[in-house]
Coordinates of C-alpha atoms in Angstrom, one line a residue:
M1 CA -8.8 -19.9 -9.4
P2 CA -12.1 -18.3 -10.3
Y3 CA -13.3 -15.3 -8.3
E4 CA -16.3 -13.1 -8.2
P5 CA -15.8 -9.8 -10.0
P6 CA -16.0 -6.6 -7.9
T7 CA -19.2 -4.5 -8.0
H8 CA -20.5 -1.1 -7.2
T9 CA -22.7 -2.3 -4.3
V10 CA -21.0 -0.4 -1.5
E11 CA -20.8 2.7 -3.7
R12 CA -24.5 2.6 -4.5
S13 CA -25.2 2.1 -0.8
L14 CA -23.2 5.2 0.2
R15 CA -24.9 7.2 -2.5
A16 CA -28.3 6.2 -1.2
T17 CA -27.6 6.6 2.5
T18 CA -25.3 9.6 2.6
G19 CA -26.0 11.5 -0.6
A20 CA -22.4 11.2 -1.6
K21 CA -21.8 11.7 -5.3
I22 CA -18.0 11.4 -5.7
I23 CA -16.7 8.3 -3.9
A24 CA -13.0 7.3 -3.9
G25 CA -11.8 3.7 -3.4
V26 CA -8.6 3.7 -1.4
D27 CA -6.0 0.9 -1.1
E28 CA -2.4 0.6 0.0
V29 CA 0.6 -1.5 -0.8
G30 CA 3.9 -1.9 1.0
R31 CA 2.9 -2.0 4.7
G32 CA 4.6 -5.3 5.2
A33 CA 7.7 -4.5 3.3
W34 CA 11.1 -4.0 5.1
A35 CA 12.2 -1.4 2.6
G36 CA 10.6 1.3 0.5
P37 CA 7.6 3.6 1.1
V38 CA 4.0 2.7 1.9
T39 CA 2.0 3.7 -1.1
V40 CA -1.7 4.6 -1.3
C41 CA -3.9 5.0 -4.3
A42 CA -7.2 6.8 -4.4
A43 CA -9.4 6.0 -7.4
V44 CA -12.7 7.4 -8.5
T45 CA -14.5 5.2 -11.0
G46 CA -18.2 6.2 -11.1
L47 CA -20.6 3.4 -11.8
R48 CA -19.3 2.2 -15.1
R49 CA -18.7 -1.5 -15.8
P50 CA -15.1 -2.3 -14.9
P51 CA -12.5 -3.8 -17.2
L52 CA -12.7 -7.5 -17.5
G53 CA -10.6 -9.4 -14.9
L54 CA -10.4 -6.5 -12.4
T55 CA -9.8 -7.8 -8.9
D56 CA -7.4 -7.5 -6.0
S57 CA -3.9 -7.0 -7.4
K58 CA -2.5 -9.8 -5.3
L59 CA -4.7 -12.3 -7.2
L60 CA -3.3 -11.3 -10.6
T61 CA -0.2 -12.3 -12.4
V62 CA 2.4 -9.6 -13.0
K63 CA 1.6 -9.6 -16.7
R64 CA -2.2 -9.3 -16.2
R65 CA -1.7 -6.7 -13.4
T66 CA 0.5 -4.6 -15.7
E67 CA -2.0 -4.8 -18.6
L68 CA -4.9 -3.8 -16.3
D69 CA -2.9 -0.9 -14.9
E70 CA -2.5 0.5 -18.4
I71 CA -6.2 0.2 -19.0
L72 CA -7.2 1.6 -15.6
R73 CA -5.2 4.8 -15.8
T74 CA -7.4 6.0 -18.6
W75 CA -10.6 4.2 -17.6
V76 CA -11.0 5.6 -14.1
T77 CA -12.5 9.0 -13.7
S78 CA -9.5 10.1 -11.7
Y79 CA -6.8 8.7 -9.5
A80 CA -3.9 9.9 -7.4
L81 CA -1.0 8.3 -5.5
G82 CA 0.4 9.2 -2.1
H83 CA 3.5 7.9 -0.3
A84 CA 5.0 7.9 3.1
S85 CA 8.7 7.4 3.2
P86 CA 10.7 4.9 5.3
E87 CA 11.8 7.8 7.5
E88 CA 8.2 8.9 8.0
I89 CA 7.2 5.3 8.9
D90 CA 10.1 5.2 11.4
E91 CA 9.1 8.5 12.9
R92 CA 5.4 8.1 13.0
G93 CA 4.6 4.4 13.0
M94 CA 2.7 2.5 10.3
T95 CA -0.8 3.6 11.1
A96 CA 0.1 7.3 11.1
A97 CA 2.2 6.8 7.9
L98 CA -0.8 5.1 6.2
R99 CA -2.9 8.0 7.0
L100 CA -0.3 10.5 5.8
A101 CA 0.0 8.6 2.4
A102 CA -3.8 8.4 2.1
V103 CA -4.3 12.1 2.8
R104 CA -1.7 12.9 0.2
A105 CA -3.4 10.7 -2.4
L106 CA -6.9 12.1 -1.6
G107 CA -5.6 15.6 -1.6
A108 CA -4.1 15.1 -5.1
L109 CA -7.4 14.2 -6.7
P110 CA -8.8 16.9 -8.9
V111 CA -12.1 17.0 -6.9
R112 CA -12.4 16.2 -3.2
P113 CA -14.5 13.0 -2.7
D114 CA -17.7 13.1 -0.6
A115 CA -16.9 9.6 0.8
V116 CA -14.1 7.0 0.8
I117 CA -14.3 3.2 0.6
L118 CA -11.3 2.0 2.5
D119 CA -10.0 -1.6 2.2
G120 CA -9.8 -3.5 5.4
K121 CA -11.5 -3.3 8.8
H122 CA -9.4 -0.5 10.4
D123 CA -10.1 3.1 9.6
Y124 CA -6.6 4.6 9.6
L125 CA -7.9 7.7 7.8
G126 CA -10.5 9.1 10.2
T127 CA -12.0 12.6 10.3
P128 CA -12.8 14.8 8.5
W129 CA -13.2 12.1 5.9
R130 CA -16.4 10.1 5.6
V131 CA -15.1 6.5 5.5
R132 CA -16.7 3.1 4.9
T133 CA -14.3 0.3 5.7
V134 CA -14.8 -3.0 3.7
I135 CA -12.9 -6.2 4.5
K136 CA -11.5 -7.5 1.2
G137 CA -12.8 -4.4 -0.5
D138 CA -10.0 -4.8 -3.0
Q139 CA -11.9 -7.9 -4.2
S140 CA -15.5 -6.8 -3.8
C141 CA -15.5 -3.0 -4.7
V142 CA -14.6 -1.7 -8.1
A143 CA -13.0 1.5 -7.0
V144 CA -10.9 -0.2 -4.4
A145 CA -9.8 -3.0 -6.8
A146 CA -8.7 -0.3 -9.3
A147 CA -6.8 1.5 -6.6
S148 CA -5.2 -1.8 -5.6
V149 CA -3.9 -2.5 -9.1
I150 CA -2.6 1.0 -9.7
A151 CA -0.9 1.2 -6.3
K152 CA 0.8 -2.2 -6.7
V153 CA 2.1 -1.6 -10.2
H154 CA 3.4 1.9 -9.4
R155 CA 5.2 0.8 -6.2
D156 CA 6.7 -2.2 -7.9
K157 CA 8.2 0.0 -10.6
M158 CA 9.5 2.4 -7.9
M159 CA 11.2 -0.3 -6.0
A160 CA 12.8 -1.7 -9.1
E161 CA 14.3 1.7 -9.8
L162 CA 15.4 2.1 -6.2
G163 CA 17.1 -1.3 -6.4
I164 CA 19.3 -0.5 -9.4
D165 CA 22.1 0.6 -7.1
H166 CA 21.5 -2.2 -4.6
A167 CA 21.3 -5.2 -7.0
D168 CA 22.1 -7.8 -4.2
F169 CA 18.7 -7.0 -2.6
A170 CA 16.7 -7.9 -5.7
F171 CA 14.1 -5.1 -5.0
A172 CA 12.8 -5.6 -8.6
D173 CA 11.7 -9.1 -7.6
N174 CA 10.6 -8.7 -4.0
A175 CA 9.6 -5.0 -3.9
G176 CA 11.3 -4.6 -0.5
Y177 CA 9.5 -7.6 1.1
P178 CA 11.6 -10.1 3.0
S179 CA 12.4 -12.7 0.4
P180 CA 15.4 -15.1 1.0
V181 CA 17.6 -13.1 -1.3
H182 CA 16.7 -9.9 0.5
K183 CA 17.3 -11.4 3.9
A184 CA 20.7 -12.7 2.8
A185 CA 21.8 -9.3 1.4
L186 CA 20.6 -7.6 4.5
A187 CA 22.5 -9.9 6.8
E188 CA 25.7 -9.4 4.8
R189 CA 25.5 -5.7 3.8
G190 CA 23.2 -4.1 6.3
P191 CA 20.2 -1.9 5.5
T192 CA 20.1 0.4 2.5
P193 CA 18.9 4.0 2.7
Y194 CA 15.5 2.7 1.8
H195 CA 15.0 0.4 4.7
R196 CA 12.7 1.0 7.7
L197 CA 15.1 1.2 10.7
S198 CA 12.5 1.0 13.5
W199 CA 11.4 -2.5 12.6
A200 CA 12.0 -5.7 14.5
Y201 CA 14.1 -7.5 11.8
L202 CA 17.1 -5.6 13.0
D203 CA 16.9 -7.4 16.3
A204 CA 18.1 -10.6 14.6
L205 CA 21.1 -8.8 13.0
P206 CA 23.7 -8.2 15.8
Q207 CA 26.1 -6.5 13.4
W208 CA 23.5 -4.0 12.3
R209 CA 21.4 -3.7 15.5
H210 CA 23.1 -0.4 16.4
L211 CA 21.3 1.2 13.4
K212 CA 17.9 0.5 14.8
K213 CA 15.8 3.6 15.5
A214 CA 13.8 3.9 18.7
R215 CA 10.1 4.2 18.2
S216 CA 9.3 7.6 19.6
W217 CA 5.6 6.9 18.8
A218 CA 5.4 3.7 20.8
E219 CA 4.1 5.4 24.0
E220 CA 1.2 6.8 22.1
K221 CA -0.2 3.3 21.8
V222 CA -0.9 3.6 18.1
P223 CA -2.5 0.4 16.8
E224 CA 0.0 -1.7 14.8
I225 CA -0.8 -2.8 11.3
E226 CA -0.1 -6.4 10.5
G227 CA 2.9 -7.2 8.3
Q228 CA 6.1 -6.8 10.4
L229 CA 7.4 -10.3 9.6
G230 CA 10.1 -11.9 11.6
F231 CA 13.6 -12.6 10.3
D232 CA 13.1 -16.3 10.6
F233 CA 16.5 -18.0 10.1

């Protein structure tokens, strides 16, 4: 399906209205998974013409995404990755975990950005960062699209490595998301050390329900991020 290539429109607007010179695009992957970390990439691209075919990682085939990732890692001005572990997701909730991963990624850049373009409508980053949220920014903004591809490829590789000792879960194929194979293995074997144990899927597994962790952060009324899918038998 044809799609419009991303542009530097938002970045140019930020430069003109705020005086920002270094602008990072930020995107995440893994928020809807049942296992593995949530991963955030921060990418700084400047205003150069992007590689051909760059767009939201979800719109790309695995082959093309992998090819673009190799190009992007040397094409971008700089990039960094941050992660929040399943344990941190359970302890803090997804919104706080996303912020933790994003702060880690931004803090690992060689130069602190003056502004951040954040994919989506919800600013989970907040102060002291100067943030512009853009719905579908991973399709429309060059830096966010680059971050999307790098984050996705990196996390997929990470999940494949984590799945080596848990072959029945097929993490190399589903990246920790609730595929039929993943669900069947979970029902039979229970969660791995990489599963998020505060999530609702455990409610549908009576034999493993005792492993569910209470949400100590629930009373803080932290806004939930979409993606906690049902077990759906």
